Coordinates of C-alpha atoms in Angstrom, one line a residue:
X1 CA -116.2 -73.9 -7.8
X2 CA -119.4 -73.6 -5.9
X3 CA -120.6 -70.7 -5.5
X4 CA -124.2 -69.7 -3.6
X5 CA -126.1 -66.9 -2.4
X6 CA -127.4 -68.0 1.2
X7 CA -130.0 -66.2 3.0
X8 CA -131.9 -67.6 5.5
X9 CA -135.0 -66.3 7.9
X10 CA -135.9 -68.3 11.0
X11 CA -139.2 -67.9 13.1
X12 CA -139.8 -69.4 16.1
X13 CA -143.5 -69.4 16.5
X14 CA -144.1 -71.1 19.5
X15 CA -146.9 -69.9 21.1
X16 CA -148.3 -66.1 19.9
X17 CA -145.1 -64.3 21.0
X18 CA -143.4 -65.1 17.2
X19 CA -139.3 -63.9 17.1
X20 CA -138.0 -63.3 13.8
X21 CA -134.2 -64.0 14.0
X22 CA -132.4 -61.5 11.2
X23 CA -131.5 -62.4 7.7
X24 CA -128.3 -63.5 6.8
X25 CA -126.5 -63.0 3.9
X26 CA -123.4 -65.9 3.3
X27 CA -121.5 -66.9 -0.2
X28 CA -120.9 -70.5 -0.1
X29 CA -118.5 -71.9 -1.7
X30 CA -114.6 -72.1 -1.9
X31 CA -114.1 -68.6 -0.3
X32 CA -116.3 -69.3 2.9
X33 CA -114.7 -68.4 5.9
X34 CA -114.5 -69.6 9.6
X35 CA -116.4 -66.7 10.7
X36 CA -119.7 -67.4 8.3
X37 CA -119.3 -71.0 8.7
X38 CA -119.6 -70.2 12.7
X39 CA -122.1 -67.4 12.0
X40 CA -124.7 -70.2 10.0
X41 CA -123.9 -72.7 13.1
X42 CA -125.5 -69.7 15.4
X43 CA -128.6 -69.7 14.1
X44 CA -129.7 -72.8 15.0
X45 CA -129.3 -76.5 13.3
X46 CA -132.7 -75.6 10.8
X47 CA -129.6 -73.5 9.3
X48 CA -126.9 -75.7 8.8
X49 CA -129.0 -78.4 8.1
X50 CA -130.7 -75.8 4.9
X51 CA -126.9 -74.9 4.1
X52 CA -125.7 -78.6 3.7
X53 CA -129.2 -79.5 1.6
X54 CA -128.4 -76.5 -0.9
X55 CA -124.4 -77.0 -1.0
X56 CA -125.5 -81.0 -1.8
X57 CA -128.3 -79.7 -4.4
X58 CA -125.6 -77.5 -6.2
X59 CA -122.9 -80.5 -5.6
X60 CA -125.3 -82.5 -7.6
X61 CA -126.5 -80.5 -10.2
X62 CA -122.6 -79.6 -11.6
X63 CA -121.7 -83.7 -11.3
X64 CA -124.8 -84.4 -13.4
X65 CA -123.8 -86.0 -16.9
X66 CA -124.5 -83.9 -19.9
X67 CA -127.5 -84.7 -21.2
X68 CA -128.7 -86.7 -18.1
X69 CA -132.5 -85.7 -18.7
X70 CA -136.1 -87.6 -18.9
X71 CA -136.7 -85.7 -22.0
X72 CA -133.2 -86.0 -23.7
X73 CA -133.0 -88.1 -26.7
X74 CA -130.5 -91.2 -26.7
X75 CA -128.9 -90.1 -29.7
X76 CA -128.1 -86.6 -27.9
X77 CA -126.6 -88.4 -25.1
X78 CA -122.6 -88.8 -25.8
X79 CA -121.2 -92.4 -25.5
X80 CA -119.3 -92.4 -22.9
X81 CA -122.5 -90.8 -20.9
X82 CA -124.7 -93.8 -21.6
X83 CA -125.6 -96.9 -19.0
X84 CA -124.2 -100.1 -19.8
X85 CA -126.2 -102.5 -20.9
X86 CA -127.2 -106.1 -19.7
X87 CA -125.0 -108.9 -21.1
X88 CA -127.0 -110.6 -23.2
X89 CA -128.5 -113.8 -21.7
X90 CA -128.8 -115.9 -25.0
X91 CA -125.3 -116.3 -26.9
X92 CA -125.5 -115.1 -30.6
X93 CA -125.5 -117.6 -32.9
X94 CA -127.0 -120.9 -34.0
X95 CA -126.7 -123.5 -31.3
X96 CA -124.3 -126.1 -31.5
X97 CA -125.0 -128.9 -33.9
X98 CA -127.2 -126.6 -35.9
X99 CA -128.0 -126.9 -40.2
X100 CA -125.5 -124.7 -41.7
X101 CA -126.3 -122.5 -44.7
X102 CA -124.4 -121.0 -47.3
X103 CA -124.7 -118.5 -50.3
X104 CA -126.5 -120.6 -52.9
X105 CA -124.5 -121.8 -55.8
X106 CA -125.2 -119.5 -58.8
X107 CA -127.2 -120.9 -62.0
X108 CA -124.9 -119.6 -64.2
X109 CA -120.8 -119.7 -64.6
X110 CA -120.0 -117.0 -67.3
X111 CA -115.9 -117.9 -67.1
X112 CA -113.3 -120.4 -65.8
X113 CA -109.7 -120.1 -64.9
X114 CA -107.8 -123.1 -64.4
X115 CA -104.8 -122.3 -61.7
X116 CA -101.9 -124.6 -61.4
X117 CA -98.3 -124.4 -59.7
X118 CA -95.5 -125.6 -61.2
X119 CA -93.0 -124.6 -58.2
X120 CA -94.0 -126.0 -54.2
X121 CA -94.9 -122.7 -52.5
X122 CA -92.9 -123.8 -49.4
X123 CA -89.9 -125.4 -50.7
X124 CA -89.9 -124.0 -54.7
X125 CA -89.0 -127.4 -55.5
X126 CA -90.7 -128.7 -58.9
X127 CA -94.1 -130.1 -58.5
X128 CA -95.0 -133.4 -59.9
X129 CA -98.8 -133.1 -61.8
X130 CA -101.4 -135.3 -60.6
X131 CA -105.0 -135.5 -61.9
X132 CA -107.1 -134.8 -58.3
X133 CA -108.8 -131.2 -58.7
X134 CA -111.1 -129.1 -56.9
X135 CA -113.4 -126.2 -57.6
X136 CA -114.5 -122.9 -56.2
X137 CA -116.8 -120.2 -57.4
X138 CA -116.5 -116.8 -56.8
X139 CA -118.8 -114.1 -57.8
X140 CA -118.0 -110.3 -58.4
X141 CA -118.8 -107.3 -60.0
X142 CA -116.3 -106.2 -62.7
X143 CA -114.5 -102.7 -62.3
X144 CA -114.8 -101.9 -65.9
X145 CA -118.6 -101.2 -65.6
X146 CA -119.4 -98.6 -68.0
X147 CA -123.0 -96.8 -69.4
X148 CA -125.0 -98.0 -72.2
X149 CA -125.8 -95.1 -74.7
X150 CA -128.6 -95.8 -76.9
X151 CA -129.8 -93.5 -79.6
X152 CA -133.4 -94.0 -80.6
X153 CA -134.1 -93.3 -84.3
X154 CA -138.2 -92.3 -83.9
X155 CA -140.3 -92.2 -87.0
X156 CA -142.5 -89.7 -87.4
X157 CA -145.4 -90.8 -89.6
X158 CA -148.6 -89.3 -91.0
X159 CA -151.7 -90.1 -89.4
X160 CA -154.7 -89.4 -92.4
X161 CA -157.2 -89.7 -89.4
X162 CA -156.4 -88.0 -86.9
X163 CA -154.2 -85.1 -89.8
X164 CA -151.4 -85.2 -87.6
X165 CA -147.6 -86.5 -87.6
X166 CA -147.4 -89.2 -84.8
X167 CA -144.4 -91.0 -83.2
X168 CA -143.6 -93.9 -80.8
X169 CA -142.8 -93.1 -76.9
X170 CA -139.7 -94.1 -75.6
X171 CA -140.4 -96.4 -72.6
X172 CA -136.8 -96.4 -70.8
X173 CA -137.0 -92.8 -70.3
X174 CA -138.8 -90.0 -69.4
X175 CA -140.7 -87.5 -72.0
X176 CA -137.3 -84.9 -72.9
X177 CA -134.7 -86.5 -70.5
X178 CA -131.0 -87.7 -70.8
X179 CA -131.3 -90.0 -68.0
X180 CA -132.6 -93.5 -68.2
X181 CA -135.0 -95.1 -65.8
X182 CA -132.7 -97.3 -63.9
X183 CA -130.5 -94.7 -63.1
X184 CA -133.4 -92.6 -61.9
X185 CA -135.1 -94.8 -59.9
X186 CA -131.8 -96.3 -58.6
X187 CA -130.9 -92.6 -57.4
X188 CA -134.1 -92.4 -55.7
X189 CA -133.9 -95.7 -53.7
X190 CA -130.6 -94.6 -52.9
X191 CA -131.9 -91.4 -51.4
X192 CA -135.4 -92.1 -50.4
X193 CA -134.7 -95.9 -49.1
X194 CA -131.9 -96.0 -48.0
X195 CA -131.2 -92.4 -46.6
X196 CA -127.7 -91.8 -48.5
X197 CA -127.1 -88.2 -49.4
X198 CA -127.1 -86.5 -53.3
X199 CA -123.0 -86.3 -52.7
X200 CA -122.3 -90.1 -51.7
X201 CA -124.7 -90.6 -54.6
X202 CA -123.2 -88.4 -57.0
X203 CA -119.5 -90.1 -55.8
X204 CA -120.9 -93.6 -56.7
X205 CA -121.9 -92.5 -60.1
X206 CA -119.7 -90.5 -60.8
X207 CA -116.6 -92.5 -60.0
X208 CA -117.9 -96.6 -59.9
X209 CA -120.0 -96.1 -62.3
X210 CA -118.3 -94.1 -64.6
X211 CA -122.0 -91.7 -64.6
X212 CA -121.5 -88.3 -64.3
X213 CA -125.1 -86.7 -62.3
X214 CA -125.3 -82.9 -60.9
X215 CA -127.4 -82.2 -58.0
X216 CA -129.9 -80.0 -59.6
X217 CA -130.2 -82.6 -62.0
X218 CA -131.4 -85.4 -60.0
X219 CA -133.7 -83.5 -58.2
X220 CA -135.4 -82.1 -60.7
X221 CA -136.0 -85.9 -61.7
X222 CA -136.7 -87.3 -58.8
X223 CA -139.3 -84.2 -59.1
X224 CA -140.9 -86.2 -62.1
X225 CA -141.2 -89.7 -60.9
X226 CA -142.7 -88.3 -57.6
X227 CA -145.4 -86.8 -60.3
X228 CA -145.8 -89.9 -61.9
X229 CA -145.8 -92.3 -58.8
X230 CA -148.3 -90.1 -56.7
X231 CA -150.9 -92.5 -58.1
X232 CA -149.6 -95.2 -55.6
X233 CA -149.4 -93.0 -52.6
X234 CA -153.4 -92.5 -52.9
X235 CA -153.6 -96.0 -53.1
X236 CA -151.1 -96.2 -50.5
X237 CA -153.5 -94.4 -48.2
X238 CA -156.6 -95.9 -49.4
X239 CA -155.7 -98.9 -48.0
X240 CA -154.4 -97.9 -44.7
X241 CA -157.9 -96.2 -44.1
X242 CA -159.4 -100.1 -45.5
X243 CA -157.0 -101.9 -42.9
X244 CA -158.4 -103.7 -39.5
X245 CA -154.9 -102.4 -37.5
X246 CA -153.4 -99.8 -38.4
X247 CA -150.3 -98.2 -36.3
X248 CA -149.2 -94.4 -36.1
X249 CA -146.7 -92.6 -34.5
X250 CA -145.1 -89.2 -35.1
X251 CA -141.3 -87.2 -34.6
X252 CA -139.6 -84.0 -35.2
X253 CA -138.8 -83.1 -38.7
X254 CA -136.9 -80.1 -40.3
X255 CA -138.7 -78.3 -43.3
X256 CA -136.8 -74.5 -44.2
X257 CA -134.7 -74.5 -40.8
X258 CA -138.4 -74.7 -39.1
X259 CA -139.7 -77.9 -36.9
X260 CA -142.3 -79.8 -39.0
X261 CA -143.4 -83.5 -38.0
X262 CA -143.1 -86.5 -39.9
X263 CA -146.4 -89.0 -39.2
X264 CA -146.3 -92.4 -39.7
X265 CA -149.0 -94.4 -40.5
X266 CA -148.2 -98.3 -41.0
X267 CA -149.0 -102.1 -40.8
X268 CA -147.2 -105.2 -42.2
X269 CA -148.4 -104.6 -45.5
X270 CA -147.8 -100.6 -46.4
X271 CA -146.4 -97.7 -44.4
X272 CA -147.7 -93.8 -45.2
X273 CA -145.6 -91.0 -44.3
X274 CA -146.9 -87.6 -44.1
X275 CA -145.0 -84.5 -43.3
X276 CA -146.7 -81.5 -41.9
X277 CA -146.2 -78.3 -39.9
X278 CA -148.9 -79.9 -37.4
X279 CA -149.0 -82.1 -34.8
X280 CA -152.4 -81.7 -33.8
X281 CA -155.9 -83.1 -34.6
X282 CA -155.9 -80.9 -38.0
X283 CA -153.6 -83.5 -39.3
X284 CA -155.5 -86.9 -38.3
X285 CA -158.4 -84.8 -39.8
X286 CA -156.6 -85.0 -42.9
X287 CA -155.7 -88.6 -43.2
X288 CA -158.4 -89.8 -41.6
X289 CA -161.2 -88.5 -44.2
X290 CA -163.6 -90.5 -42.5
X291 CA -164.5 -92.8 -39.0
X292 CA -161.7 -95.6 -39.4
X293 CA -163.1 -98.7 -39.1
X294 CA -160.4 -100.8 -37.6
X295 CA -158.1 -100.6 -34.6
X296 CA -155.4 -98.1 -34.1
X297 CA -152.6 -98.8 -31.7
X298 CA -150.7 -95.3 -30.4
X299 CA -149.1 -94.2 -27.4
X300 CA -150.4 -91.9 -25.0
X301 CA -150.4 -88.4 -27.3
X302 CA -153.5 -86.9 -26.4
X303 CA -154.3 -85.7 -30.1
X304 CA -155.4 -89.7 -31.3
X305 CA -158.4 -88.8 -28.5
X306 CA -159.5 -86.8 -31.4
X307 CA -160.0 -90.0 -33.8
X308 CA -163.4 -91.8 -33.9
X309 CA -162.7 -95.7 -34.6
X310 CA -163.9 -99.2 -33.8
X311 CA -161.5 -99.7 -31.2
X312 CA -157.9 -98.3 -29.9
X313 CA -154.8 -100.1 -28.6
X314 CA -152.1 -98.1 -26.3
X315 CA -148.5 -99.1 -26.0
X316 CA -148.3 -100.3 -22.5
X317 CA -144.3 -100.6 -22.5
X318 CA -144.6 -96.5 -22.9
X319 CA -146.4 -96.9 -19.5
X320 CA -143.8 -98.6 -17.9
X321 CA -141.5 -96.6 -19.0
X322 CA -142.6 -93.5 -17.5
X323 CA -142.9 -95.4 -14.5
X324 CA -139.0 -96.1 -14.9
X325 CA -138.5 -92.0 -15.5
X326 CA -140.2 -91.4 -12.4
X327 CA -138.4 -93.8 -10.6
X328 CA -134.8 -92.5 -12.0
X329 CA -135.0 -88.8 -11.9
X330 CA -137.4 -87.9 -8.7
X331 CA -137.9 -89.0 -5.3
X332 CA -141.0 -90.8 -4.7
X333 CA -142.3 -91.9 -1.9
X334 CA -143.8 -95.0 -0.1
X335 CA -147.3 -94.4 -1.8
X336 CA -145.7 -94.5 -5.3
X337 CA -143.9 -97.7 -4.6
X338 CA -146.8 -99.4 -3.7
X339 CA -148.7 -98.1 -6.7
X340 CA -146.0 -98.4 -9.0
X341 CA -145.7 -102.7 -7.8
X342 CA -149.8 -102.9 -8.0
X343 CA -149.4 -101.6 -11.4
X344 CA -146.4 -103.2 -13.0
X345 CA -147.9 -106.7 -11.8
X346 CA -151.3 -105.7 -13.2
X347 CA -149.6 -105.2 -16.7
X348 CA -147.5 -107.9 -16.8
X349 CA -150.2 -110.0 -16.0
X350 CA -152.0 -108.9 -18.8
X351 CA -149.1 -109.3 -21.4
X352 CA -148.9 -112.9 -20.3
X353 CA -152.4 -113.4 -20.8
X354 CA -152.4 -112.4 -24.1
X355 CA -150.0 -115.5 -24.9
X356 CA -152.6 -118.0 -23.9
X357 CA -152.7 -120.3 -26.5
X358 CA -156.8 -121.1 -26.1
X359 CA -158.7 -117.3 -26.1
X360 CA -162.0 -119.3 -26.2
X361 CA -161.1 -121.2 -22.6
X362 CA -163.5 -120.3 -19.5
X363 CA -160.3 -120.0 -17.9
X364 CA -159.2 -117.1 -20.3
X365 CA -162.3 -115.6 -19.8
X366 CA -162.3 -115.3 -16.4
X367 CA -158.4 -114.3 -15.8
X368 CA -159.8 -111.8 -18.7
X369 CA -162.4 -110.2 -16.6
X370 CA -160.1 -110.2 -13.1
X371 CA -157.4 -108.0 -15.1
X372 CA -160.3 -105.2 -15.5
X373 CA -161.2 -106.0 -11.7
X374 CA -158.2 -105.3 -10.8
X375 CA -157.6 -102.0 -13.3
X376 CA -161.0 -100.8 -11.7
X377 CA -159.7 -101.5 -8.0
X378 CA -156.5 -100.0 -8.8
X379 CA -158.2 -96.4 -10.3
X380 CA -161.0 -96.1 -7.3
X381 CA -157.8 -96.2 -4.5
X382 CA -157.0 -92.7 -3.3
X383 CA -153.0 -92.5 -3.7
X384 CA -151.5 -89.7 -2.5
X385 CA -148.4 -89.6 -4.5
X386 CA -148.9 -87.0 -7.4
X387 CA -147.1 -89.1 -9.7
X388 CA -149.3 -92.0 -8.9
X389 CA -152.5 -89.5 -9.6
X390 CA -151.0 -88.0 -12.5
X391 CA -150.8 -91.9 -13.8
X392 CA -153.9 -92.9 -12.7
X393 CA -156.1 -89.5 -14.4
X394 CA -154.0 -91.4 -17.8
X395 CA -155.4 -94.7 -16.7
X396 CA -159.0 -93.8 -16.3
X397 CA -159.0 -91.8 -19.3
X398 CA -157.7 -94.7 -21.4
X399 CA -159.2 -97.8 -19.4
X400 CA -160.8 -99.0 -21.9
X401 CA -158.2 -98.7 -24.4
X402 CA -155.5 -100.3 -22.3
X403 CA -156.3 -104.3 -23.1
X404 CA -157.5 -104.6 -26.5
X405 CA -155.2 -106.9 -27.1
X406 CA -156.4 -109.0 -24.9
X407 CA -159.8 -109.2 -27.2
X408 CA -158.2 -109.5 -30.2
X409 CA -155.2 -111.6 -31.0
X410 CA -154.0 -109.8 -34.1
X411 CA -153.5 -106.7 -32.0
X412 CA -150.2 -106.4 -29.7
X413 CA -149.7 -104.4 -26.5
X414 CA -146.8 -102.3 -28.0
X415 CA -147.0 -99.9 -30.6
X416 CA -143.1 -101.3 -31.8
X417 CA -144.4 -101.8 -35.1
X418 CA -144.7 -97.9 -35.9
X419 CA -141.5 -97.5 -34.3
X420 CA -140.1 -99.7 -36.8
X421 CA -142.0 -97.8 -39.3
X422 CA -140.4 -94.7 -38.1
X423 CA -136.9 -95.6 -37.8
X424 CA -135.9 -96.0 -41.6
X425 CA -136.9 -91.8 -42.1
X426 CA -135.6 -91.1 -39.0
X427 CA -132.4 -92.3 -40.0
X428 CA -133.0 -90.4 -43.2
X429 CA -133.2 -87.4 -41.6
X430 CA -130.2 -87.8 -39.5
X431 CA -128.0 -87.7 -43.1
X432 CA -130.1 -85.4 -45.1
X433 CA -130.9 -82.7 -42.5
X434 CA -134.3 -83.3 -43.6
X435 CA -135.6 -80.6 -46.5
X436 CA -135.3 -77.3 -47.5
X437 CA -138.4 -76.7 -48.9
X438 CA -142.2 -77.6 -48.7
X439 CA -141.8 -79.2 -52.1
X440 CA -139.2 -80.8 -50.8
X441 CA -141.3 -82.0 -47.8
X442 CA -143.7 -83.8 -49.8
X443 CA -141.7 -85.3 -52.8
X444 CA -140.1 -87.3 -49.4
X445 CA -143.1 -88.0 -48.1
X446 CA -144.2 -89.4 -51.4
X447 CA -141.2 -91.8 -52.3
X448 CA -140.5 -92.7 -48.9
X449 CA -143.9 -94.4 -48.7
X450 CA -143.9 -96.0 -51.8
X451 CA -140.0 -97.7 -51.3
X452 CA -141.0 -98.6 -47.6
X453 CA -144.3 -100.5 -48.7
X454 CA -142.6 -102.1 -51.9
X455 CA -139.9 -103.2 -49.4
X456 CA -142.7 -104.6 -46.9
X457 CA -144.4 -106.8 -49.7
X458 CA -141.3 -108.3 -51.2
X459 CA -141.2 -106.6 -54.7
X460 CA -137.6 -105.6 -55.6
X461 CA -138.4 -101.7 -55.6
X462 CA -136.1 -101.2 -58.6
X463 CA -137.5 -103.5 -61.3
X464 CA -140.6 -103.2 -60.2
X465 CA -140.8 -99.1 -60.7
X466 CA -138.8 -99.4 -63.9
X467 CA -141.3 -102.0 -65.0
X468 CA -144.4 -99.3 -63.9
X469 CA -142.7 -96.6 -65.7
X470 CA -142.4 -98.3 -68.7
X471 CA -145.8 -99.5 -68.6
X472 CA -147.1 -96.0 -67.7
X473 CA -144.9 -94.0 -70.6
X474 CA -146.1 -97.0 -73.2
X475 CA -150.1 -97.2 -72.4
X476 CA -150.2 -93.6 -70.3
X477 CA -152.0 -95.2 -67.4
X478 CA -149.3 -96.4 -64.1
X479 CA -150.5 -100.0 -63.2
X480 CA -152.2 -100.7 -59.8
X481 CA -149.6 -100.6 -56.8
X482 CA -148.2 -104.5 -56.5
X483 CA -149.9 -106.4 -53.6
X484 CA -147.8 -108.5 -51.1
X485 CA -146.0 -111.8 -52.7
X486 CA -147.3 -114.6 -50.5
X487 CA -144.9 -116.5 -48.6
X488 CA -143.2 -119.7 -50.3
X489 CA -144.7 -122.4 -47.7

């Protein structure tokens, strides 16, 4: 059912004698009769052609898809809603004739079976044995996995020195707990890493492994290891202030029912997650305790203008696609096309540039200097479209942030790396409903960081906290955070 309130007032204004013809008041929709419909056509064709435009407006507004908005989230878009996508041009898959590879063969065989049939499976007539065998190695985890219990018999011993009693620590726990330190830090990864929730935890435990765990429980240890690990996350930072690129991008987090924001701050060698009530310059203030020395790569959120560095690096695919939004949900005109073409080839140049293979070529150099040319041509042309000057005020304000990359071949064009960075706690936060308290807030903040950059330098993040802990419960000091394993050449 559409259903509109219509009123209309025509002028004629030619010359100085101006006639105002009266208002008219007409519901359109199903219940329009043949006397409105002929009243509208009396006034002239500026008022059936204004009718038709509004009916078609309204028409178009109830047939629009839910969610069918430049500011929606794909997530928030059902299924059925979404665009196909392109059929993939490359088949999955090695190509034809390819190396194969397999699960390697395992160093150790702990049992063997022998199988034999003394009856033909197809017939049931008796088999007659032969000598030609074959093997085949399988390799599972048993059902019957159940806890170790250890009881620790301390001595307590007289120190004449010092006049005290003095005992041994226990190094696969913590100080007063009934938990060991795989269990706790397998929890965590569980939670942190790999964004399942305390109740699929507590399920796993509880009925694979035989390990009974309560909520309160494991939060109050998780609690404790973020206390102990906290050393890492300084060091964590520390280094991402130290690196030459650094990445950062930011999203929507829920702290007490209340929107918070989760900042990421990443490279190929550590990511830092913060989570803050801000999303402003306070923040950046924060992190970045003093002028960053390398080259940070963002989109277009006008709060990095506040950062002072040695250079920046904006995502041009978030250029092109707000180009694509303006493209898909408003009307522009001949001006836009023309801008929108100038720009699109201006970029892509650029991004095929930066795939030369000699950067110290003359020839580099000088299709180098003709993409600024053209950048420069491009923002001193009037346009009248206001989505072509909205784009260019972007452009001039960022023009010299816009083709770093092509200076330095470590920096891309994209800023897909702290998406990347991003994506693991988003999905986090799509299970866990993010926190419930401030505490909360920062204990993820904490342990995401540390699983995330373990994970990025290839150190197993559960032996290698386990082995931290014990080393930090035995000597009292938590070693150094592991660097990155170099690559087996």
């Amino acid at each position: 059912m559409l259903i509109f309130c219509f009123r209309v007032l025509l002028t004629n204004s030619r010359g100085k004698e101006a006639r105002a013809i009266p208002t008219l008041e007409i519901t359109l929709g199903p219940k329009l009769t043949a006397e409105e419909a002929r009243a509208i056509y009396e006034q002239g064709p500026e008022a059936v052609v204004f009718a038709l435009l509004q009916m078609a407006k309204l028409l178009a507004e109830q047939q629009r898809k839910p969610g069918d908005s430049p500011s929606t989230p794909s997530g928030m878009k059902p299924v059925f809603h979404k665009e196909t996508t392109p059929r993939r041009r490359k088949k999955p898959g090695g190509k034809q004739g390819h190396k194969g590879s397999r699960r390697p063969q395992p160093p150790v065989i702990h049992q063997q079976v022998v199988l034999r049939l003394e009856r033909c499976p197809t017939c049931q007539g008796q088999v007659t044995p032969c000598q030609q065998t074959r093997t085949r190695i399988v390799e599972d985890i048993p059902e019957d996995i159940n806890p170790v219990v250890t009881q620790y018999t301390i001595h307590r011993d007289w120190c004449p020195q010092c006049r005290k009693r003095v005992e041994p620590k226990v190094p696969d726990a913590l100080p007063g707990a009934q938990i060991g330190n795989h269990v706790l830090v397998l929890s965590a990864w569980l939670h942190y890493g790999l964004g399942v929730t305390i109740d699929q935890i507590r399920s796993v435990f509880n009925f694979h492994l035989h390990f009974p765990l309560t909520p309160g429980g494991l939060v109050q240890m998780w609690y404790r290891l973020q206390e102990i690990l906290y050393a890492w996350y300084e060091q964590i930072h520390a280094q991402a202030l130290r690196s030459k690129t650094l990445f950062a991008d930011e999203t929507g987090w829920r702290v007490m029912g209340k929107t918070w924001w989760l900042w990421c701050f990443t490279n190929g060698d550590l990511t830092y997650y913060m989570i803050d009530r801000c999303r402003g310059s306070p923040l950046l203030r924060k992190f970045f305790k003093r002028e960053f020395q390398g080259i940070l790569v963002t989109d277009f959120w006008g709060t990095y203008n506040a950062i002072c560095c040695m250079a920046k690096q904006k995502c041009i695919p978030h250029l092109l696609r707000d180009m694509l939004r303006v493209e898909k949900y408003q009307k522009p005109g001949r001006s836009w096309r023309r801008f929108a073409k100038k720009l699109r080839r201006l970029l892509r140049d650029a991004m095929r540039l930066s795939k030369h293979s000699e950067r110290s070529a003359p020839d580099y150099e000088s299709k180098r200097q003709r993409i600024h040319g053209r950048l420069q041509e491009l923002l001193d042309r009037p346009w009248k479209d206001k989505n072509a000057r909205r784009l260019v005020k972007r452009l001039r304000r960022h023009q010299h942030e816009l083709f770093t990359f092509l200076d330095h071949p470590e920096v891309p064009y994209d800023n897909n790396t702290a998406e990347r960075g991003i994506r693991p706690a988003v999905i986090i936060r799509k299970n866990s409903y993010a926190n419930r308290s401030e505490q909360g807030a920062d204990m993820q903040a904490v342990l995401m960081s540390i699983f995330r950059t373990l994970k990025q330098r290839g150190h197993n993040p559960l032996t290698t906290i386990v082995s931290a802990l014990r080393t930090s419960l035995t000597t009292g000091e938590l070693p150094p955070l592991p660097e990155k394993v170099a690559a087996n050449g």
